CSV table of C-alpha atoms in Angstrom, one decimal:
chain,number,residue,atom,x,y,z
R,1,LEU,CA,-98.9,87.2,82.0
R,2,GLY,CA,-96.8,89.9,83.8
R,3,TYR,CA,-93.5,88.3,82.4
R,4,TYR,CA,-94.9,89.0,78.8
R,5,ILE,CA,-95.5,92.6,79.7
R,6,GLY,CA,-92.2,92.9,81.0
R,7,VAL,CA,-90.6,91.5,77.8
R,8,ILE,CA,-92.8,93.9,75.6
R,9,LYS,CA,-91.6,96.9,78.2
R,10,ASN,CA,-88.1,96.1,77.3
R,11,THR,CA,-88.6,95.4,73.6
R,12,LEU,CA,-90.1,98.7,73.4
R,13,LYS,CA,-87.2,100.6,74.8
R,14,GLY,CA,-84.9,98.8,72.4
R,15,LEU,CA,-83.1,96.1,74.9
R,16,ASP,CA,-82.6,92.8,73.8
R,17,ILE,CA,-83.0,91.4,77.1
R,18,LEU,CA,-85.6,89.5,79.4
R,19,PRO,CA,-87.3,90.9,82.5
R,20,ASP,CA,-85.3,90.4,85.5
R,21,TRP,CA,-87.3,88.2,87.8
R,22,SER,CA,-86.3,90.0,91.2
R,23,ASN,CA,-88.5,92.9,89.9
R,24,ILE,CA,-91.4,90.0,90.8
R,25,VAL,CA,-93.8,92.7,92.4
R,26,GLU,CA,-93.9,95.0,89.2
R,27,LEU,CA,-94.5,91.4,87.1
R,28,LEU,CA,-97.2,90.5,89.2
R,29,THR,CA,-98.7,93.8,89.3
R,30,ASP,CA,-98.6,94.0,85.6
R,31,GLY,CA,-100.0,90.9,85.3
R,32,ILE,CA,-103.1,91.4,87.6
R,33,LEU,CA,-104.1,94.5,85.9
R,34,TYR,CA,-103.6,92.8,82.4
R,35,SER,CA,-105.8,90.2,83.4
R,36,ILE,CA,-108.3,92.4,84.7
R,37,ALA,CA,-108.4,94.7,81.4
R,38,LEU,CA,-108.6,91.5,79.3
R,39,PHE,CA,-111.5,90.3,81.6
R,40,ILE,CA,-113.3,93.6,80.8
R,41,LEU,CA,-112.8,93.3,76.9
R,42,LEU,CA,-114.1,89.9,77.1
R,43,LEU,CA,-117.2,90.8,79.7
R,44,ILE,CA,-118.2,93.5,77.3
R,45,LEU,CA,-118.1,91.5,73.8
R,46,SER,CA,-120.1,88.5,76.1
R,47,LEU,CA,-122.9,90.9,76.7
R,48,PRO,CA,-124.5,90.8,72.9
R,49,VAL,CA,-124.5,86.9,73.5
R,50,ILE,CA,-126.0,86.7,76.9
R,51,VAL,CA,-128.9,89.1,75.7
R,52,LEU,CA,-129.5,86.8,72.8
R,53,LEU,CA,-130.0,83.9,75.3
R,54,ILE,CA,-131.9,85.7,77.9
R,55,GLY,CA,-134.3,87.1,75.1
R,56,GLY,CA,-134.1,83.8,73.1
R,57,SER,CA,-135.1,82.2,76.6
R,58,PHE,CA,-138.3,84.4,77.1
R,59,PHE,CA,-139.3,84.0,73.4
R,60,ILE,CA,-139.4,80.0,74.0
R,61,VAL,CA,-140.8,79.9,77.1
R,62,GLY,CA,-143.8,82.1,75.7
R,63,GLU,CA,-144.2,79.7,72.7
R,64,ILE,CA,-143.9,76.5,75.1
R,65,ILE,CA,-146.5,78.0,77.6
R,66,GLY,CA,-148.8,79.1,74.4
R,67,TYR,CA,-148.1,75.4,72.6
R,68,SER,CA,-151.4,74.6,70.8
R,69,SER,CA,-150.1,73.3,67.3
R,70,TYR,CA,-147.4,72.0,65.2
R,71,SER,CA,-147.0,75.5,63.7
R,72,ASP,CA,-145.9,76.8,67.2
R,73,LEU,CA,-143.5,73.8,67.5
R,74,TRP,CA,-142.0,74.8,63.9
R,75,ASN,CA,-141.9,78.4,65.0
R,76,ILE,CA,-139.8,77.4,68.1
R,77,LEU,CA,-137.6,75.2,65.9
R,78,SER,CA,-137.0,78.1,63.4
R,79,PHE,CA,-136.1,80.5,66.0
R,80,LEU,CA,-133.7,78.1,67.5
R,81,SER,CA,-132.2,77.7,64.3
R,82,ILE,CA,-131.7,81.5,63.5
R,83,LEU,CA,-130.5,82.2,67.2
R,84,ALA,CA,-127.6,79.3,66.5
R,85,ILE,CA,-126.5,80.8,63.5
R,86,LEU,CA,-126.5,84.2,64.9
R,87,LEU,CA,-124.4,83.2,68.0
R,88,LEU,CA,-122.0,81.2,65.5
R,89,LEU,CA,-121.6,84.0,63.5
R,90,TYR,CA,-120.8,86.6,66.4
R,91,ILE,CA,-118.3,84.1,67.9
R,92,VAL,CA,-116.8,83.7,64.6
R,93,VAL,CA,-116.4,87.5,63.9
R,94,THR,CA,-115.6,88.2,67.7
R,95,SER,CA,-112.9,85.3,67.7
R,96,LEU,CA,-111.1,87.3,64.6
R,97,VAL,CA,-111.4,90.9,66.1
R,98,LEU,CA,-109.9,89.5,69.4
R,99,TRP,CA,-107.1,87.6,67.3
R,100,ILE,CA,-106.3,90.8,65.6
R,101,TYR,CA,-107.0,93.3,68.5
R,102,ILE,CA,-105.4,91.7,72.1
R,103,PRO,CA,-101.6,91.3,70.4
R,104,LEU,CA,-101.5,95.0,69.6
R,105,ALA,CA,-103.9,96.2,72.8
R,106,THR,CA,-101.6,93.9,75.1
R,107,VAL,CA,-98.1,96.2,73.6
R,108,ASN,CA,-99.9,99.4,74.2
R,109,PHE,CA,-100.8,98.3,77.7
R,110,ALA,CA,-97.2,97.8,78.3
R,111,LYS,CA,-96.6,101.3,77.0
R,112,LYS,CA,-99.6,103.2,78.4
R,113,GLY,CA,-100.8,101.8,81.1
R,114,PHE,CA,-104.2,99.8,81.8
R,115,PHE,CA,-106.2,102.3,79.9
R,116,GLY,CA,-103.8,101.9,76.8
R,117,PHE,CA,-105.6,98.4,76.6
R,118,PHE,CA,-109.0,100.2,75.3
R,119,LYS,CA,-107.4,103.0,73.0
R,120,ILE,CA,-108.8,101.4,70.0
R,121,ARG,CA,-108.1,104.1,67.7
R,122,ASP,CA,-104.5,104.3,68.4
R,123,ILE,CA,-104.2,100.4,68.0
R,124,LEU,CA,-106.5,100.1,64.9
R,125,LYS,CA,-104.2,102.8,63.4
R,126,LYS,CA,-101.3,100.2,63.7
R,127,ILE,CA,-102.8,97.4,61.9
R,128,SER,CA,-101.3,96.4,58.5
R,129,LEU,CA,-100.8,93.5,56.4
R,130,GLU,CA,-97.3,93.4,57.9
R,131,TYR,CA,-98.6,92.7,61.1
R,132,ILE,CA,-101.6,90.1,59.8
R,133,GLY,CA,-98.6,88.3,58.4
R,134,ILE,CA,-96.8,88.5,61.9
R,135,LEU,CA,-100.0,86.9,63.4
R,136,LEU,CA,-100.5,84.3,60.6
R,137,LEU,CA,-96.7,83.3,60.6
R,138,TYR,CA,-97.1,82.7,64.4
R,139,THR,CA,-100.4,81.1,64.5
R,140,LEU,CA,-99.5,78.7,61.5
R,141,PHE,CA,-96.3,77.7,63.5
R,142,TYR,CA,-97.8,77.3,66.9
R,143,GLY,CA,-101.0,75.1,65.1
R,144,ILE,CA,-98.5,72.5,63.5
R,145,TYR,CA,-96.1,72.5,66.6
R,146,SER,CA,-99.7,71.8,69.0
R,147,LEU,CA,-100.4,69.1,66.0
R,148,ILE,CA,-96.9,67.3,66.1
R,149,SER,CA,-96.2,67.7,69.9
R,150,PRO,CA,-99.0,65.7,71.2
R,151,ILE,CA,-97.9,62.8,68.5
R,152,ILE,CA,-94.2,62.9,69.3
R,153,LEU,CA,-95.3,62.7,73.3
R,154,LYS,CA,-97.6,59.9,72.6
R,155,ILE,CA,-95.0,57.5,70.7
R,156,ILE,CA,-92.3,58.1,73.6
R,157,LEU,CA,-94.7,57.2,76.5
R,158,ALA,CA,-95.7,54.1,74.5
R,159,ILE,CA,-92.0,53.1,74.1
R,160,PHE,CA,-91.5,53.6,78.1
R,161,PHE,CA,-94.5,51.8,79.2
R,162,LEU,CA,-93.6,48.9,76.6
R,163,THR,CA,-89.8,48.6,77.9
R,164,LEU,CA,-89.6,50.5,80.9
R,165,PRO,CA,-92.9,51.1,82.7
R,166,PRO,CA,-91.9,52.2,86.2
R,167,ILE,CA,-90.1,55.5,84.6
R,168,ALA,CA,-92.7,56.4,82.2
R,169,ILE,CA,-94.7,58.7,84.8
R,170,LEU,CA,-91.5,60.4,85.5
R,171,VAL,CA,-91.1,60.5,81.5
R,172,LEU,CA,-94.5,62.0,81.2
R,173,LEU,CA,-93.9,64.6,84.0
R,174,VAL,CA,-90.7,65.8,82.1
R,175,ALA,CA,-92.5,66.1,78.8
R,176,LEU,CA,-95.4,68.3,80.5
R,177,LEU,CA,-92.4,70.4,81.9
R,178,ILE,CA,-90.4,70.9,78.4
R,179,GLU,CA,-94.2,71.4,77.0
R,180,SER,CA,-94.6,74.3,79.4
R,181,ILE,CA,-91.4,75.8,78.9
R,182,VAL,CA,-91.7,75.7,74.9
R,183,ILE,CA,-95.2,77.4,75.2
R,184,PHE,CA,-93.7,80.1,77.3
R,185,VAL,CA,-90.8,80.5,75.0
R,186,LEU,CA,-93.2,80.6,72.1
R,187,GLY,CA,-95.1,83.3,73.9
R,188,ILE,CA,-91.9,85.8,74.6
R,189,MET,CA,-91.1,85.4,70.8
R,190,PHE,CA,-94.2,86.3,69.6
R,191,TYR,CA,-94.5,89.3,72.1
R,192,ARG,CA,-91.3,90.5,70.9
R,193,ALA,CA,-91.9,90.2,67.2
R,194,VAL,CA,-95.2,92.3,68.1
R,195,ALA,CA,-93.6,94.8,70.2
R,196,LYS,CA,-90.8,95.5,67.9
R,197,TYR,CA,-93.6,95.9,64.9
R,198,TYR,CA,-95.0,98.4,67.3
R,199,ARG,CA,-92.2,100.1,68.0
R,200,GLU,CA,-91.3,100.5,64.4
R,201,LYS,CA,-94.6,102.1,63.6
R,202,GLU,CA,-94.0,104.4,66.7
R,203,LEU,CA,-90.5,105.3,65.3
R,204,LYS,CA,-91.9,105.9,61.6
R,205,ASN,CA,-94.8,108.4,63.1
């Protein structure tokens, strides 16, 4: 995560170079602070779910204790259905909000520091159809890659298990290493694209 922050910082400066690994302390510090900011955001958004679950638990326990007829059972089932629908809707909406918010918040963090991650007004001002298009493009690309990659890996492993079983494990390890590198590179490309978009928005203003 710290390396991605470094990529964003360089992009915001107009530099087309990757961060230097020699500055490992700054990369680690940025990564830790960013992880804390992300955890706080997720914790805040989880509070309604926690409240619903706790409140729902008290209601169900109360109904079970006072259970005396089928109408009480129906009340419990109805409440559970409503609770499940509310939780599902909240999770879907929250996931969509995070999908839009986090990339720009990450860039804002890289530019303005820890509290930049939570400057909601600044971040919302930079959301546009162009930005949504960037998110959709990379989400689609990553989704296609995630579908194709396991299939190719299974085919390759099947071939080696049938022909050269002793080195099949080695092939698996190499494939997993390549997979990690590809995902890392895709992350760099994505955050560079978002940072460039952010920089253009800043220059226009």
